[in-house]
Amino acid sequence: MDDAVLMSRMFASLRGTLRTQAQGGASGLELDGVTAAVTAATPGRSVMNAAVAASAGALEAGYDALAQAYADAGVYAWTVWVDSADRATADVLAARGHVLDAEPAGMAIELADLGDGPPEPAWTGDWGALADALAVNDEAYGDTQGKAARALGALPEGAAHLYLAHHEGRPASFVIVRDHGEDLHFWVAATIPVARGRGLLSGLLHRALRDARDRGLTTSTTQATRMGAPVYERLGYRTIRPVQMWERRGAG
């Protein structure tokens, strides 16, 4: 599949995920060509306060309203996802004080090419375990304030698919994915430190990809950290190009 098609699917899925996030503890904002999640519960965490614009022109036209929405919610750190090939949108943000904060890898896999995976751990997909999964996320990232639960804890059943595995009797690793058209957006995943290196996350993600293929989806896309990208490559994801996060951060 052409890289341009895969990137288009990725950003469409990302916009859909921002809308879904608004069901979990955030507020959604829709402007002409701009979609954003505004999470007042995590005012200093820009990844939870993110926007996607359809074009530089749409962002320029809606920027003041977008910035005001974050200010009104008390959010002092927010970001805009930008294709690294889109210099015009990056220039709009740089001119308004945003800085390039991160460049995760934009990755995709065509599900017809999904091969054999690692051993599959015992897991549950019970949506009632969402709180356990979000606690795993907070422990994995050293967050003692429960930010993931505040941002996503109210997600309703059916908003996404959850895969949660245990290690030594406690929740240890999880994957959350969501369907968007024919694309599976690999949204959130984490493993607690003591359970890393056991293939739990890889096994869960491979199962999620197989299930998506069985539902008729044809691709999966994600934005991967430097730590995560090699794990996903082993499952068949490939890097298309970086995706940039242009952050605006004020005084907290």
Short mmCIF file of C-alpha atoms in Angstrom, two decimals:
data_model
loop_
_atom_site.label_atom_id
_atom_site.label_comp_id
_atom_site.label_asym_id
_atom_site.label_seq_id
_atom_site.Cartn_x
_atom_site.Cartn_y
_atom_site.Cartn_z
CA MET A 1 0.00 0.00 0.00
CA ASP A 2 1.27 3.46 -0.88
CA ASP A 3 2.90 5.41 1.96
CA ALA A 4 0.62 8.39 1.30
CA VAL A 5 -2.44 6.19 1.81
CA LEU A 6 -1.02 4.77 5.03
CA MET A 7 -0.23 8.24 6.38
CA SER A 8 -3.73 9.38 5.48
CA ARG A 9 -5.17 6.43 7.38
CA MET A 10 -2.90 7.16 10.33
CA PHE A 11 -4.03 10.75 10.71
CA ALA A 12 -7.68 9.84 10.17
CA SER A 13 -7.36 7.25 12.94
CA LEU A 14 -5.55 9.73 15.17
CA ARG A 15 -8.38 12.24 14.73
CA GLY A 16 -10.87 9.52 15.58
CA THR A 17 -8.91 8.59 18.67
CA LEU A 18 -8.93 12.21 19.88
CA ARG A 19 -12.72 12.16 19.53
CA THR A 20 -12.85 8.89 21.47
CA GLN A 21 -10.61 10.34 24.16
CA ALA A 22 -13.28 12.96 24.76
CA GLN A 23 -15.51 10.15 26.04
CA GLY A 24 -12.99 9.15 28.68
CA GLY A 25 -12.37 12.27 30.72
CA ALA A 26 -11.59 14.97 28.18
CA SER A 27 -13.64 17.49 26.27
CA GLY A 28 -13.74 17.33 22.50
CA LEU A 29 -13.24 20.36 20.28
CA GLU A 30 -14.20 20.42 16.61
CA LEU A 31 -13.29 23.43 14.49
CA ASP A 32 -13.29 23.63 10.70
CA GLY A 33 -10.53 21.14 9.86
CA VAL A 34 -9.19 20.88 13.42
CA THR A 35 -9.93 18.14 15.99
CA ALA A 36 -8.68 18.32 19.57
CA ALA A 37 -8.97 16.67 22.98
CA VAL A 38 -8.90 19.04 25.95
CA THR A 39 -8.12 17.20 29.19
CA ALA A 40 -8.40 19.59 32.12
CA ALA A 41 -7.61 16.75 34.54
CA THR A 42 -4.03 16.58 33.19
CA PRO A 43 -3.21 20.23 32.43
CA GLY A 44 0.54 19.72 32.18
CA ARG A 45 0.55 16.58 30.05
CA SER A 46 0.54 17.60 26.42
CA VAL A 47 0.04 14.11 24.99
CA MET A 48 -3.38 14.13 26.65
CA ASN A 49 -4.09 17.60 25.26
CA ALA A 50 -3.50 17.16 21.57
CA ALA A 51 -4.88 18.37 18.28
CA VAL A 52 -4.72 17.38 14.61
CA ALA A 53 -5.31 19.81 11.74
CA ALA A 54 -6.33 18.88 8.21
CA SER A 55 -4.08 21.58 6.75
CA ALA A 56 -1.91 24.55 7.64
CA GLY A 57 -4.71 26.86 6.53
CA ALA A 58 -7.24 25.17 8.79
CA LEU A 59 -4.87 25.41 11.74
CA GLU A 60 -4.09 29.06 11.07
CA ALA A 61 -7.79 29.91 10.86
CA GLY A 62 -8.70 28.01 14.02
CA TYR A 63 -5.58 28.56 16.09
CA ASP A 64 -6.86 31.36 18.33
CA ALA A 65 -10.01 29.41 19.21
CA LEU A 66 -7.94 26.29 19.87
CA ALA A 67 -5.51 28.12 22.16
CA GLN A 68 -8.40 29.78 23.98
CA ALA A 69 -10.10 26.43 24.60
CA TYR A 70 -6.97 25.11 26.31
CA ALA A 71 -6.53 28.31 28.31
CA ASP A 72 -10.15 28.27 29.44
CA ALA A 73 -9.69 24.68 30.68
CA GLY A 74 -6.55 25.60 32.63
CA VAL A 75 -4.35 23.50 30.35
CA TYR A 76 -0.84 24.92 30.13
CA ALA A 77 0.81 22.24 27.97
CA TRP A 78 -0.71 21.09 24.69
CA THR A 79 0.55 19.77 21.39
CA VAL A 80 -0.34 19.43 17.74
CA TRP A 81 0.44 16.26 15.79
CA VAL A 82 2.07 17.08 12.44
CA ASP A 83 3.31 14.92 9.56
CA SER A 84 7.07 15.57 9.33
CA ALA A 85 6.59 16.16 5.60
CA ASP A 86 4.18 19.03 6.30
CA ARG A 87 6.48 22.02 6.74
CA ALA A 88 3.68 24.56 6.30
CA THR A 89 1.82 23.39 9.40
CA ALA A 90 5.05 23.20 11.40
CA ASP A 91 5.84 26.79 10.39
CA VAL A 92 2.41 27.98 11.59
CA LEU A 93 3.10 26.45 14.99
CA ALA A 94 6.70 27.63 15.28
CA ALA A 95 5.56 31.19 14.56
CA ARG A 96 3.17 30.94 17.51
CA GLY A 97 5.70 29.76 20.05
CA HIS A 98 5.39 25.99 19.74
CA VAL A 99 8.56 23.91 19.92
CA LEU A 100 9.28 20.51 18.44
CA ASP A 101 9.00 18.31 21.51
CA ALA A 102 9.12 14.78 20.07
CA GLU A 103 9.29 12.86 16.82
CA PRO A 104 7.78 9.41 17.29
CA ALA A 105 7.93 7.03 14.37
CA GLY A 106 4.83 6.89 12.20
CA MET A 107 4.44 3.14 11.67
CA ALA A 108 2.04 0.89 9.78
CA ILE A 109 1.44 -2.74 8.92
CA GLU A 110 -0.77 -4.28 6.27
CA LEU A 111 -2.62 -7.01 8.12
CA ALA A 112 -2.49 -9.38 5.15
CA ASP A 113 1.27 -9.50 5.80
CA LEU A 114 0.97 -10.34 9.51
CA GLY A 115 3.14 -13.34 10.27
CA ASP A 116 3.47 -15.69 13.20
CA GLY A 117 3.89 -13.94 16.50
CA PRO A 118 5.39 -14.62 19.92
CA PRO A 119 3.64 -16.87 22.42
CA GLU A 120 0.31 -15.43 23.47
CA PRO A 121 0.01 -14.75 27.20
CA ALA A 122 -3.15 -15.41 29.15
CA TRP A 123 -5.20 -12.25 28.90
CA THR A 124 -8.56 -10.67 29.54
CA GLY A 125 -10.52 -8.31 27.33
CA ASP A 126 -13.07 -7.49 30.03
CA TRP A 127 -13.69 -3.75 29.87
CA GLY A 128 -14.16 -3.80 33.62
CA ALA A 129 -10.38 -4.23 33.83
CA LEU A 130 -9.76 -0.80 32.28
CA ALA A 131 -8.83 0.71 35.65
CA ASP A 132 -6.22 -2.02 36.15
CA ALA A 133 -4.76 -1.32 32.71
CA LEU A 134 -4.52 2.41 33.35
CA ALA A 135 -2.82 1.73 36.69
CA VAL A 136 -0.27 -0.35 34.77
CA ASN A 137 0.30 2.64 32.49
CA ASP A 138 0.91 4.96 35.43
CA GLU A 139 3.33 2.54 37.09
CA ALA A 140 5.19 1.97 33.83
CA TYR A 141 5.78 5.70 33.42
CA GLY A 142 6.49 6.43 37.07
CA ASP A 143 3.33 8.46 37.56
CA THR A 144 2.07 8.35 41.12
CA GLN A 145 -0.82 10.76 40.50
CA GLY A 146 -3.10 8.51 38.43
CA LYS A 147 -3.07 10.73 35.35
CA ALA A 148 -4.05 7.98 32.93
CA ALA A 149 -7.10 7.12 34.99
CA ARG A 150 -8.12 10.77 35.16
CA ALA A 151 -7.73 11.17 31.40
CA LEU A 152 -9.19 7.89 30.16
CA GLY A 153 -10.94 6.20 33.06
CA ALA A 154 -14.45 7.07 31.91
CA LEU A 155 -14.10 5.52 28.45
CA PRO A 156 -17.30 3.55 27.82
CA GLU A 157 -17.35 -0.09 26.85
CA GLY A 158 -17.18 -0.39 23.08
CA ALA A 159 -14.97 2.68 22.65
CA ALA A 160 -11.91 0.50 22.04
CA HIS A 161 -10.54 -3.02 22.51
CA LEU A 162 -8.57 -3.91 25.65
CA TYR A 163 -6.04 -6.71 26.13
CA LEU A 164 -4.60 -7.10 29.64
CA ALA A 165 -2.11 -9.71 30.89
CA HIS A 166 -0.98 -10.51 34.43
CA HIS A 167 2.43 -11.39 35.84
CA GLU A 168 2.87 -13.05 39.23
CA GLY A 169 -0.77 -12.47 40.03
CA ARG A 170 -1.01 -8.77 39.24
CA PRO A 171 -1.91 -6.68 36.18
CA ALA A 172 1.33 -6.22 34.27
CA SER A 173 0.92 -5.38 30.59
CA PHE A 174 -1.84 -4.08 28.35
CA VAL A 175 -2.72 -2.89 24.87
CA ILE A 176 -5.64 -0.65 23.88
CA VAL A 177 -6.56 -0.42 20.20
CA ARG A 178 -9.52 1.02 18.32
CA ASP A 179 -11.07 0.47 14.90
CA HIS A 180 -11.31 3.36 12.48
CA GLY A 181 -12.69 2.30 9.12
CA GLU A 182 -10.32 -0.38 7.85
CA ASP A 183 -7.47 0.76 10.11
CA LEU A 184 -6.67 -0.45 13.62
CA HIS A 185 -5.18 2.42 15.61
CA PHE A 186 -2.72 1.04 18.15
CA TRP A 187 -3.43 3.64 20.81
CA VAL A 188 -1.97 2.92 24.26
CA ALA A 189 0.26 0.20 25.68
CA ALA A 190 2.58 -0.30 28.65
CA THR A 191 4.26 -2.94 30.80
CA ILE A 192 5.30 -2.51 34.42
CA PRO A 193 9.10 -2.58 34.86
CA VAL A 194 9.31 -5.94 36.67
CA ALA A 195 7.44 -7.69 33.84
CA ARG A 196 9.39 -6.31 30.90
CA GLY A 197 11.41 -8.54 28.61
CA ARG A 198 8.89 -11.39 28.79
CA GLY A 199 7.10 -10.74 25.51
CA LEU A 200 3.80 -9.88 27.18
CA LEU A 201 3.10 -6.73 25.20
CA SER A 202 4.24 -8.28 21.92
CA GLY A 203 1.98 -11.26 22.46
CA LEU A 204 -1.00 -9.05 23.30
CA LEU A 205 -0.46 -6.78 20.31
CA HIS A 206 -0.11 -9.70 17.92
CA ARG A 207 -3.40 -11.09 19.20
CA ALA A 208 -5.03 -7.67 18.72
CA LEU A 209 -3.76 -7.54 15.13
CA ARG A 210 -5.08 -11.03 14.39
CA ASP A 211 -8.46 -10.12 15.83
CA ALA A 212 -8.56 -6.94 13.73
CA ARG A 213 -7.78 -8.91 10.59
CA ASP A 214 -10.60 -11.30 11.46
CA ARG A 215 -12.95 -8.31 11.77
CA GLY A 216 -12.06 -7.31 8.21
CA LEU A 217 -9.60 -4.51 8.91
CA THR A 218 -6.69 -4.22 6.48
CA THR A 219 -4.07 -2.06 8.21
CA SER A 220 -2.85 -0.93 11.60
CA THR A 221 -1.09 2.36 12.31
CA THR A 222 0.61 3.82 15.35
CA GLN A 223 3.00 6.47 16.59
CA ALA A 224 5.91 4.73 18.30
CA THR A 225 8.48 5.85 20.83
CA ARG A 226 12.13 4.96 20.38
CA MET A 227 11.68 2.16 22.93
CA GLY A 228 8.56 0.78 21.30
CA ALA A 229 9.49 0.93 17.63
CA PRO A 230 11.84 -2.11 17.59
CA VAL A 231 9.20 -4.19 19.37
CA TYR A 232 6.59 -3.31 16.77
CA GLU A 233 9.01 -3.87 13.89
CA ARG A 234 9.42 -7.47 14.99
CA LEU A 235 5.67 -7.92 14.53
CA GLY A 236 5.79 -6.50 11.00
CA TYR A 237 5.18 -2.79 11.45
CA ARG A 238 7.43 -0.57 9.35
CA THR A 239 8.35 3.05 9.79
CA ILE A 240 6.92 5.36 7.15
CA ARG A 241 8.38 8.60 8.49
CA PRO A 242 8.46 10.57 11.73
CA VAL A 243 5.37 12.24 13.13
CA GLN A 244 6.08 15.45 15.00
CA MET A 245 4.60 16.78 18.22
CA TRP A 246 4.73 20.57 18.36
CA GLU A 247 4.20 21.60 21.97
CA ARG A 248 3.20 24.87 23.55
CA ARG A 249 3.99 24.95 27.26
CA GLY A 250 3.32 27.79 29.66
CA ALA A 251 3.88 28.20 33.36
CA GLY A 252 2.07 25.57 35.41
#
